[in-house]
Coordinates of C-alpha atoms and ligand atoms in Angstrom, one line a residue:
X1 CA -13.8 27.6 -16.6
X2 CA -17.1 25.6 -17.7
X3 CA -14.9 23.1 -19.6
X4 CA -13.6 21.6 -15.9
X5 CA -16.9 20.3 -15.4
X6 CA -16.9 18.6 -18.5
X7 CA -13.5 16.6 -18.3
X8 CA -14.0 12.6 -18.6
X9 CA -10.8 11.5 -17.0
X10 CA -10.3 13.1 -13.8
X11 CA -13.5 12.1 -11.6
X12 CA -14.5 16.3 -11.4
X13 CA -14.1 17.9 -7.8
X14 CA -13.6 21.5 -7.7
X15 CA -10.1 21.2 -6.2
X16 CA -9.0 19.9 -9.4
X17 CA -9.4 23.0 -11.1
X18 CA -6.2 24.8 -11.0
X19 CA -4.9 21.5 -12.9
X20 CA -6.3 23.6 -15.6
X21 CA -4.9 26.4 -15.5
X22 CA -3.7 28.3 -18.7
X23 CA 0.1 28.5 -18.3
X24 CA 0.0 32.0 -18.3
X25 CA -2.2 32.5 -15.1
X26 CA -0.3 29.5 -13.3
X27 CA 3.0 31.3 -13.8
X28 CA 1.6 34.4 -12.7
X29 CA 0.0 32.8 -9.6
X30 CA 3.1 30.9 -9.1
X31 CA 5.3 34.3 -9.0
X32 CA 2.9 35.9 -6.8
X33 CA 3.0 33.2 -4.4
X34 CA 7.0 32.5 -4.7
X35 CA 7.3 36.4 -3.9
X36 CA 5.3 36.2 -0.7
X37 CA 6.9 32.8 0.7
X38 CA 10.5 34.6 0.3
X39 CA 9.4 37.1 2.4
X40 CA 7.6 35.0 5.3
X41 CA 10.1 32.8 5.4
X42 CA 12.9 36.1 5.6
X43 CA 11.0 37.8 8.1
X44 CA 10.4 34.1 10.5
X45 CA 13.2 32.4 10.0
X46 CA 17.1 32.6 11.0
X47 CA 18.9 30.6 9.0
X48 CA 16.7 31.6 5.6
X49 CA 17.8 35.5 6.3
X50 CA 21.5 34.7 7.3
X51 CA 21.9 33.0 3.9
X52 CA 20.1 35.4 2.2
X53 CA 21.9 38.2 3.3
X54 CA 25.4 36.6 3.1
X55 CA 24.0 36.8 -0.8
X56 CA 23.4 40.0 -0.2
X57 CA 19.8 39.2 -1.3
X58 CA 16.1 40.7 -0.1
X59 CA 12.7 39.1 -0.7
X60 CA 11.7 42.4 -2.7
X61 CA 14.7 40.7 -5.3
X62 CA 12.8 38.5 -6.6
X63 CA 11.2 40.1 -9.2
X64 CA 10.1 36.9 -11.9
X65 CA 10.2 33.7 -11.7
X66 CA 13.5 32.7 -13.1
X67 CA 15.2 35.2 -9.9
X68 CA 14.2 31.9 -7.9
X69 CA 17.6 30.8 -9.2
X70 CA 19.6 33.3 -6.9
X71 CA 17.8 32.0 -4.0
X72 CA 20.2 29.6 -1.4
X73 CA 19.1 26.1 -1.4
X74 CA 18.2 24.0 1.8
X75 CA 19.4 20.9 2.7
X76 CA 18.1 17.6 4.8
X77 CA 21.0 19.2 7.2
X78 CA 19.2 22.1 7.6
X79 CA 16.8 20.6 9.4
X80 CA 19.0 18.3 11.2
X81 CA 20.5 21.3 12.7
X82 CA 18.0 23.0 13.7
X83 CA 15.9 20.1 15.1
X84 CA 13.3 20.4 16.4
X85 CA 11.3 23.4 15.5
X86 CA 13.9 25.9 14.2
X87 CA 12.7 26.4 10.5
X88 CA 9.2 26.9 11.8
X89 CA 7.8 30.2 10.3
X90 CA 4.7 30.4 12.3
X91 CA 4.2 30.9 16.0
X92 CA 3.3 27.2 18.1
X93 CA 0.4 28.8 18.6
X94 CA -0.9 28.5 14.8
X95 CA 1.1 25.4 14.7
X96 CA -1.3 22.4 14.9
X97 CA -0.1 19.4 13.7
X98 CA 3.6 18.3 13.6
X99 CA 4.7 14.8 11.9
X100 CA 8.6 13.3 11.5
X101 CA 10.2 11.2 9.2
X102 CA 12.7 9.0 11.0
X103 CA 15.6 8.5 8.3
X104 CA 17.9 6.5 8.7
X105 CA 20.4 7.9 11.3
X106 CA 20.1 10.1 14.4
X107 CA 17.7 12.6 14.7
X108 CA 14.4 12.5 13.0
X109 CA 13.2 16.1 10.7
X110 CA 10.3 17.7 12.4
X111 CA 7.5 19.1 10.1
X112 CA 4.9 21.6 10.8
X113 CA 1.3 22.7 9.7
X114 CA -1.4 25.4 10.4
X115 CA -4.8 24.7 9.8
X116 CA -4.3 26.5 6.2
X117 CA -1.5 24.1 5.7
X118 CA -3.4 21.2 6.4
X119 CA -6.5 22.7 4.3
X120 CA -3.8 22.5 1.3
X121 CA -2.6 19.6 2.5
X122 CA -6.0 17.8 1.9
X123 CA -7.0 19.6 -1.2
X124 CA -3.8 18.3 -3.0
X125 CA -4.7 14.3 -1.9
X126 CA -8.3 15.2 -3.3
X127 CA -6.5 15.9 -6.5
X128 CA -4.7 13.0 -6.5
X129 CA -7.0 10.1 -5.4
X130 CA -9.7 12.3 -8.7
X131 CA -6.1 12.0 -10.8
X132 CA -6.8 8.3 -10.1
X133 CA -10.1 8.2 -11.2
X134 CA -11.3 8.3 -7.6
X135 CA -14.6 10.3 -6.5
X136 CA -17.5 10.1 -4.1
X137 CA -18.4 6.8 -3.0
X138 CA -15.4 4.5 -3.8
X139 CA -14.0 3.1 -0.6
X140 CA -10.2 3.8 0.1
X141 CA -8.7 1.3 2.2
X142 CA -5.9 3.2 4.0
X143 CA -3.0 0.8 4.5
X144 CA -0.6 3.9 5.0
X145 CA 1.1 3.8 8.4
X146 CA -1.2 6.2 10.9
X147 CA 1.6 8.4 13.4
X148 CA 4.3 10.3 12.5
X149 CA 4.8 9.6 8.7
X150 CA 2.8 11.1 6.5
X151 CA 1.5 9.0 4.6
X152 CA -1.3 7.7 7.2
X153 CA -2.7 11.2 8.1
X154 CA -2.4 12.4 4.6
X155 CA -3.8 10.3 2.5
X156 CA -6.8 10.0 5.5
X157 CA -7.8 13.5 5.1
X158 CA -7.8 13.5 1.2
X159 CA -9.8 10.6 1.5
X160 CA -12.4 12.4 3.6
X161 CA -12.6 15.5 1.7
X162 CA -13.2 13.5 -1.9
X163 CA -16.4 12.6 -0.6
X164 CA -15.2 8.7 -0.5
X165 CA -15.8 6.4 2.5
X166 CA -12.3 5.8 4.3
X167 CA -11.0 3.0 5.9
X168 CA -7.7 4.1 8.5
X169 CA -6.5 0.6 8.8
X170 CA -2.9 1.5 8.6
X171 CA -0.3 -0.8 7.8
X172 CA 0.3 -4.5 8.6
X173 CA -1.6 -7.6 9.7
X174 CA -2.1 -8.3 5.8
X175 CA -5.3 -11.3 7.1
X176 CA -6.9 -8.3 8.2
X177 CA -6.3 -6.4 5.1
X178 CA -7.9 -9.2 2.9
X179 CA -10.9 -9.6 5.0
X180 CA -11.3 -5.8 5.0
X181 CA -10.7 -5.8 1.3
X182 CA -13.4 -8.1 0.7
X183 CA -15.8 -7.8 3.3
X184 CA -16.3 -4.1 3.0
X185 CA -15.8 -3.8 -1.1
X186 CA -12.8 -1.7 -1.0
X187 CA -12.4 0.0 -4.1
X188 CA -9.2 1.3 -4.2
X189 CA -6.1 1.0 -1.8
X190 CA -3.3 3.3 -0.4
X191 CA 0.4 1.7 0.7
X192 CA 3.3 1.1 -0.4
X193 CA 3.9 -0.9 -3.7
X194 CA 6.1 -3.5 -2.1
X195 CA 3.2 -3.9 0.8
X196 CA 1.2 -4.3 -2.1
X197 CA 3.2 -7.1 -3.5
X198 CA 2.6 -8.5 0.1
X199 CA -1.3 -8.4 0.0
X200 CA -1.2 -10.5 -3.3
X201 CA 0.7 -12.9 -2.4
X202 CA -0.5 -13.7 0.9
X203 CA -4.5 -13.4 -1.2
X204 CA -3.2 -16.4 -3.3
X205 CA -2.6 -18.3 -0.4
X206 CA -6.2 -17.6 1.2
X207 CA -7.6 -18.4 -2.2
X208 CA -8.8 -15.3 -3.2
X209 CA -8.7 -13.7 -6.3
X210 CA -8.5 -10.0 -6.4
X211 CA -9.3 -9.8 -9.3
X212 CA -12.9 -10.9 -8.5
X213 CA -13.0 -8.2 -5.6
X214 CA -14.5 -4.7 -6.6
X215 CA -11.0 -3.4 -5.8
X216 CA -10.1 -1.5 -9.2
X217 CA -7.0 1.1 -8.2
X218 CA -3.8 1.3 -6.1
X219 CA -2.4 4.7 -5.1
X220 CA 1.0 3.5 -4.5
X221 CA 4.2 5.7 -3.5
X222 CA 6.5 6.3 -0.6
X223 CA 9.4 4.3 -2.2
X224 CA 10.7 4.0 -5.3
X225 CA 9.1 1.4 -8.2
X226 CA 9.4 0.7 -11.5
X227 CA 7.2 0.1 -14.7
X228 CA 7.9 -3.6 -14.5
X229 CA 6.9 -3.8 -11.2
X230 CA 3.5 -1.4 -12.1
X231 CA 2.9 -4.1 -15.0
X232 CA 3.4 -7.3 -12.6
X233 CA 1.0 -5.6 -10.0
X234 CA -1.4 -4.6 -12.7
X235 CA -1.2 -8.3 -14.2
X236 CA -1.5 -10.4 -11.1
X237 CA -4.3 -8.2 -9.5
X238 CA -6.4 -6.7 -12.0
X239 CA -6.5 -3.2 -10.9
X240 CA -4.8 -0.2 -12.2
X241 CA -1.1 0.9 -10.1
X242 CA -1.1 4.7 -9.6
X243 CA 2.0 6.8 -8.5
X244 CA 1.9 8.8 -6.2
X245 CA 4.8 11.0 -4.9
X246 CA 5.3 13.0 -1.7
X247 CA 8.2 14.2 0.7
X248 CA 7.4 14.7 4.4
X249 CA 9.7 18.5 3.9
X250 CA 7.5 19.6 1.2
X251 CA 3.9 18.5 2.7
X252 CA 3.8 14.7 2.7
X253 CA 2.3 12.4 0.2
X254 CA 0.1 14.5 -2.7
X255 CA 3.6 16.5 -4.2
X256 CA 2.6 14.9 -7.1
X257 CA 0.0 11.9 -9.1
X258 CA -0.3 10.1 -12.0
X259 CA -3.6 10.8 -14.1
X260 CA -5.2 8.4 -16.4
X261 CA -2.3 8.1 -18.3
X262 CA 0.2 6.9 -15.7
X263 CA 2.4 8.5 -17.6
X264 CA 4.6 10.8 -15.5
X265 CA 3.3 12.8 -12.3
X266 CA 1.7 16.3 -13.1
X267 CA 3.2 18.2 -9.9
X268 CA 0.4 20.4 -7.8
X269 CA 2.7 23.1 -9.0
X270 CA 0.4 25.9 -7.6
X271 CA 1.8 24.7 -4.5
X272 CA 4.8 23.2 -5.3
X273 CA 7.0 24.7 -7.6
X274 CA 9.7 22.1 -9.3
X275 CA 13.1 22.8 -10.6
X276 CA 15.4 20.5 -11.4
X277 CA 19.1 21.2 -11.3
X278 CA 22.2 18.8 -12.1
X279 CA 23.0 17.1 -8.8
X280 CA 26.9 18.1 -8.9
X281 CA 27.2 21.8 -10.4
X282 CA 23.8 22.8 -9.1
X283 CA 23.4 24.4 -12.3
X284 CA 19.1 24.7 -13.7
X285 CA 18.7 21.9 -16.1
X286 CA 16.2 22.7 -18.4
X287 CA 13.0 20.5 -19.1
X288 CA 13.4 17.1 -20.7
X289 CA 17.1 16.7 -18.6
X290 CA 17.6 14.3 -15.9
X291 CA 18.9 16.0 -12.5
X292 CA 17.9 16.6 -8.9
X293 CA 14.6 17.7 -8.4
X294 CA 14.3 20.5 -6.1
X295 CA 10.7 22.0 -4.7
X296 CA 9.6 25.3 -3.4
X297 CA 6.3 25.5 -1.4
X298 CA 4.6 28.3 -2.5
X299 CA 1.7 28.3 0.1
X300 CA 3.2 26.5 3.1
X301 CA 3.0 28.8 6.6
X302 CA 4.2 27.1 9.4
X303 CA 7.5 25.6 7.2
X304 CA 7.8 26.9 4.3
X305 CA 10.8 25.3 2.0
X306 CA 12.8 27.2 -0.1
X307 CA 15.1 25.7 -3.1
X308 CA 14.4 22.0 -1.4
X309 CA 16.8 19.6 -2.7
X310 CA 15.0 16.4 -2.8
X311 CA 17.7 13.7 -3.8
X312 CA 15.1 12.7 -6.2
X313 CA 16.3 11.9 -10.1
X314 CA 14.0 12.6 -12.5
X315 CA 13.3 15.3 -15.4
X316 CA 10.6 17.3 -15.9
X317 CA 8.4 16.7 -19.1
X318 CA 8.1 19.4 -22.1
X319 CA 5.2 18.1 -24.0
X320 CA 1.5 18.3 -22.8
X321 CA -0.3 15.3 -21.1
X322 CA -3.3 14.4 -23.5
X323 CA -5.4 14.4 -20.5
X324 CA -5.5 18.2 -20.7
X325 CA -4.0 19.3 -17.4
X326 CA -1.5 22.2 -17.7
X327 CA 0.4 21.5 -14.5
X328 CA 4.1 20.2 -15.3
X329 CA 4.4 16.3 -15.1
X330 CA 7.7 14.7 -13.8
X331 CA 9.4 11.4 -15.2
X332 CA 8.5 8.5 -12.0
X333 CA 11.4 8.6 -9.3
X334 CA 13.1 5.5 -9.7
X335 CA 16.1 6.4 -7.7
X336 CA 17.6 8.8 -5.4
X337 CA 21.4 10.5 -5.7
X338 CA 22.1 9.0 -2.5
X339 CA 21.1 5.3 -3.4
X340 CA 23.5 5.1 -6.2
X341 CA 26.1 2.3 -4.8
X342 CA 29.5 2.2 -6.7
X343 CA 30.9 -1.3 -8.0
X344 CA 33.9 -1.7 -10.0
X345 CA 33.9 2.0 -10.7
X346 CA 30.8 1.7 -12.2
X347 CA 27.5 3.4 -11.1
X348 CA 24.5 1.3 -9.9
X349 CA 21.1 1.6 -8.6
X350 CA 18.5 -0.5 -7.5
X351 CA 15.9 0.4 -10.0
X352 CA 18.3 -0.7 -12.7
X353 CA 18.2 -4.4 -10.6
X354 CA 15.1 -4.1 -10.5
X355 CA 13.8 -3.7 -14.0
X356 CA 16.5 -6.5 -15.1
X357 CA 15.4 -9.3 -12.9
X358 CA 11.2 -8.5 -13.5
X359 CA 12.2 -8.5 -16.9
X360 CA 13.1 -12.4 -16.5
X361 CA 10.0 -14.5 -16.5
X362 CA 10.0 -17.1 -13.1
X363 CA 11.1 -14.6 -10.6
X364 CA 8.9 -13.2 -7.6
X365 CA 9.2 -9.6 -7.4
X366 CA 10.9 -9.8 -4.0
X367 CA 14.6 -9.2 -3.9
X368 CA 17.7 -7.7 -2.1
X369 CA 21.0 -6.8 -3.2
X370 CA 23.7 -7.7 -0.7
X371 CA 27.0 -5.8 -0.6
X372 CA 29.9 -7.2 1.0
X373 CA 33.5 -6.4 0.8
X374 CA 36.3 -9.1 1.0
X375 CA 39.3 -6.2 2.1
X376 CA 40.2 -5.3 -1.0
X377 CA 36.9 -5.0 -3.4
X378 CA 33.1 -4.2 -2.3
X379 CA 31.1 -7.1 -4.0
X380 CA 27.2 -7.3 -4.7
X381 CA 25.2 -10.5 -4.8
X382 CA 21.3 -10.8 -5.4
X383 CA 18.8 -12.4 -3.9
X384 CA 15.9 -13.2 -5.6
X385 CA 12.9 -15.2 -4.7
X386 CA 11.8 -17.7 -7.0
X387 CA 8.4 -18.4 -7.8
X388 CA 6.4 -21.5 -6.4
X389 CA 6.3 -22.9 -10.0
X390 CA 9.5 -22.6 -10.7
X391 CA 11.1 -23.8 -7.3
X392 CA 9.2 -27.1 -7.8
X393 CA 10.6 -27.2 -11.0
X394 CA 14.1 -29.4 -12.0
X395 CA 17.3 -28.1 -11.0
X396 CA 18.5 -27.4 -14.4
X397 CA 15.2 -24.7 -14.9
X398 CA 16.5 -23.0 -11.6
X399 CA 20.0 -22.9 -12.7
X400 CA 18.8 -21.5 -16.1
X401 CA 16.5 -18.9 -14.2
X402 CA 20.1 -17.7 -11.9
X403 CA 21.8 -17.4 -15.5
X404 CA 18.7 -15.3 -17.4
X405 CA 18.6 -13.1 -14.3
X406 CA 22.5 -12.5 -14.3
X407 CA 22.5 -12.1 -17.9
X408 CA 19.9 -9.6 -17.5
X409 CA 21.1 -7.2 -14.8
X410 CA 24.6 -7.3 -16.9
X411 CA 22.8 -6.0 -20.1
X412 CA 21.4 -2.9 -18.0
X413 CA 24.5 -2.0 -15.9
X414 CA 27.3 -3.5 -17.7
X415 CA 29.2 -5.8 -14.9
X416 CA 28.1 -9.3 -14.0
X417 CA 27.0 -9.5 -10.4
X418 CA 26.1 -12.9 -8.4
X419 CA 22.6 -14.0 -8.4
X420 CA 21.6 -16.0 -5.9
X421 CA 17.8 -17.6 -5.9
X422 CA 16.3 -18.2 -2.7
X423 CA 13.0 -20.1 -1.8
X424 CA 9.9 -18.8 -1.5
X425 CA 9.0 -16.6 1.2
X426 CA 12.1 -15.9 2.4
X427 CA 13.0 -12.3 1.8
X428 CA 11.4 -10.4 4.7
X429 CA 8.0 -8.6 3.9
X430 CA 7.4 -4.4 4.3
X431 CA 4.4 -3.1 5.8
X432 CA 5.9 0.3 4.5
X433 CA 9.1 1.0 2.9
X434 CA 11.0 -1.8 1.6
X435 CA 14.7 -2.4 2.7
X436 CA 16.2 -3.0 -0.7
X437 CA 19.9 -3.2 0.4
X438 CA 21.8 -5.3 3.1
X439 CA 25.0 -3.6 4.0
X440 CA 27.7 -6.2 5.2
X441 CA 31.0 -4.5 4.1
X442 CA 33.0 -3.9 6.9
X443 CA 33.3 -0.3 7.8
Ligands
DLL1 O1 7.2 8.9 1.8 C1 5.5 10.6 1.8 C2 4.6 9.7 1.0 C3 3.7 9.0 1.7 C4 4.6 9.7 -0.4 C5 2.8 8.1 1.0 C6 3.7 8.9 -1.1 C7 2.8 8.1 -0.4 P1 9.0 10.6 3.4 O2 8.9 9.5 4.4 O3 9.5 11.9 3.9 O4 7.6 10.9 2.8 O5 9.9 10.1 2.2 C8 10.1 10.9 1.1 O6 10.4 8.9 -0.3 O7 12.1 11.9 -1.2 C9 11.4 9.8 -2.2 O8 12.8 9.5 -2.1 C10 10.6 8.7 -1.7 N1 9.3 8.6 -2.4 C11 8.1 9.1 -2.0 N2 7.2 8.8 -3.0 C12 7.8 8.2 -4.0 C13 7.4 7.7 -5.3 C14 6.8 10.0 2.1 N3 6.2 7.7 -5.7 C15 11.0 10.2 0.1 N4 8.4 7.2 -6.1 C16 11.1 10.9 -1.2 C17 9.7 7.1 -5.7 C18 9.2 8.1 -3.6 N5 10.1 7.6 -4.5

């Protein structure tokens, strides 16, 4: 094991040993873990047994790690339908901390934790922010809301156990943010990438340069983003733009990181164990294919997840990272199966919008896509902010700039969609997760 102590990249804490693991031991830890989370959450939880034993499946079954594939899958529903507490595994007594993700209709999912869920919790955020180059006394600036979502909380306690000096500011009141930034030499910064868009923007207005603050990393997740945007944060603040994955069913933020590389997320997979199946069969896709990911905590006690299906596209990568972790990386989540909006028969999602219109030099990376339907077709327009140069700029520049963008977004998804540029400014802000899509089609 000496050789942990020794790695360059990955700002050492103990934690991050396991990243190191010899395939061979993680699998075997992995099986051993898999076997006794089937069997906790059999013996704790209804609907887990029902399903199994409509399979005609027991936890004792489960004899390597490919038998993970007989194993029923669970659903966002699942928890809907048993809201609030009815895939909880542990007794409330052991139960203490609970957080909720909202969604977007109805009832929001309850999640649980015992105090050993919230030790792994933290240990897998210390792996992280050291996968970001992050150790003892950098200052985190925690712009992650504090409350129900995980992010706040999360990231907090990762924060605290790295050894780094924390700062819970939560989301919002961006002034504040700057001053903070500056005042107490933030080093890196948590949020969301489109707050982080935010922060820039409204720096350049105050007159100050990020890039002259010690502020040298973002650990950015919560939403989806692409490369272009990483490389437009990179360039217009001078710090490096890690990803960082996390689903409040699994555990919250700290599923997954980027390393040095930022080259795909190595999954915590000695806690998390990723498959990824083809979103309409269900069928394993093997690594290297683009499908659903779906996770398995292998550790979790108060709610332990079984066969999780995320929504999340991605693939899982074959080949080695040359940063010398052994844990599994996964492809960046650029979309979900449920974002995918149909036009003209053909598929679309945002991240393809996205990637076409940074691609075109001029435009501010704030944007939404508008859908609207006239009766008889659903329509999409988008609306981009142009930059300040470029709005005080002739007519015939802006026009040209509508054109470039259109031109793009049609190279990338094959139909041309309308492109309307707006001012500066006017796209509404997020403090957290960006609402990328404007629904006005008539139901
Ligand atoms: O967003 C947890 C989190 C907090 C992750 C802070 C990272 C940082 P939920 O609110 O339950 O949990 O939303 C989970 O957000 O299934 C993805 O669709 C999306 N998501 C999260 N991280 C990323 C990312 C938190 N890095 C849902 N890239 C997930 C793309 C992401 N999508």
């Amino acid at each position: 094991m000496m050789e942990f102590w020794h790695d360059p990249g990955c700002g050492f804490h103990p934690a991050s040993a396991m990243d190191y693991l010899p395939a061979a031991q993680l699998r075997q830890l992995q099986l051993h873990r898999l076997q006794a989370v089937v069997r906790r959450a059999y013996e704790h939880v209804a609907l887990f047994r029902e399903r199994m034993d409509a399979r005609g499946l027991t936890p004792a079954d489960i004899e390597c790690l490919a038998d993970i594939a007989k194993i029923p899958f669970t659903v966002k529903t699942d928890l809907r339908d048993t809201y609030p507490f009815g895939l909880f595994a542990s007794p409330m007594s052991e139960v203490v901390r609970l957080h909720a993700s909202s969604g977007t209709t109805g009832k929001p999912i309850v999640v649980a934790y015992t105090q050993e869920d919230l030790k792994v919790w933290a240990s897998v955020m210390v792996r992280s922010f050291a996968a970001c180059g992050l150790q003892r006394g950098d200052v985190i600036q925690n712009g992650y809301g504090y409350g129900l979502f995980t992010g706040g909380l999360g990231a907090h306690y990762g924060a605290e156990a790295l050894g780094a000096t924390v700062i819970p500011i939560s989301g919002g009141n961006t002034d504040r943010q700057i001053m903070v930034m500056k005042d107490f030499g933030t080093t890196a910064i948590c949020c969301t990438p489109s707050y982080f868009l935010r922060i820039i923007e409204r720096a350049r207005e105050m007159g100050i340069e990020l890039r002259d603050l010690p502020l040298k990393a973002g650990v950015f997740g919560a939403e989806p983003w692409t490369e272009e945007m990483r490389k437009r944060v990179e360039a217009e603040s001078g710090i490096k733009a890690y990803d960082i994955y996390g689903l409040s069913e699994i555990i919250g933020p700290g599923v997954g990181n980027e390393c040095a590389h930022q080259n795909g997320l190595h999954i915590f997979e000695d806690h998390f164990y990723p498959e990824i199946v083809d979103p309409e069969t269900l069928d394993p896709l093997p690594d290297g294919q683009e499908g659903e990911l779906v996770l398995t905590t292998l550790s979790k006690q108060a709610m332990p997840m079984i066969r999780y299906r995320t929504r999340d596209i991605t693939s899982i990568y074959a080949e080695p990272c040359p940063c010398g972790r052994t844990i599994r990386r996964i492809r960046r989540i650029s979309r979900r199966s449920d974002d995918m909006l149909i036009l003209r028969g053909v598929n679309v999602f945002h991240s393809q919008i996205e990637e076409a219109l940074l691609s075109v030099e001029g435009t501010a990376p704030h944007y939404v896509i508008v859908l609207t339907n006239d009766g008889t077709m659903d329509d999409m327009e988008v609306h981009v902010e142009m930059t300040p140069e470029i709005f005080s700029d002739r007519i015939a520049a802006v026009e040209g700039l509508a054109k470039k963008i259109s031109a793009a977004i049609e190279r990338i998804i094959n139909i041309r969609v309308r492109v309307r540029l707006v001012e500066p400014n006017t796209i509404a802000r997020s403090e957290g997760k960006a609402k990328r899509v404007i629904d006005q089609r008539k139901k």
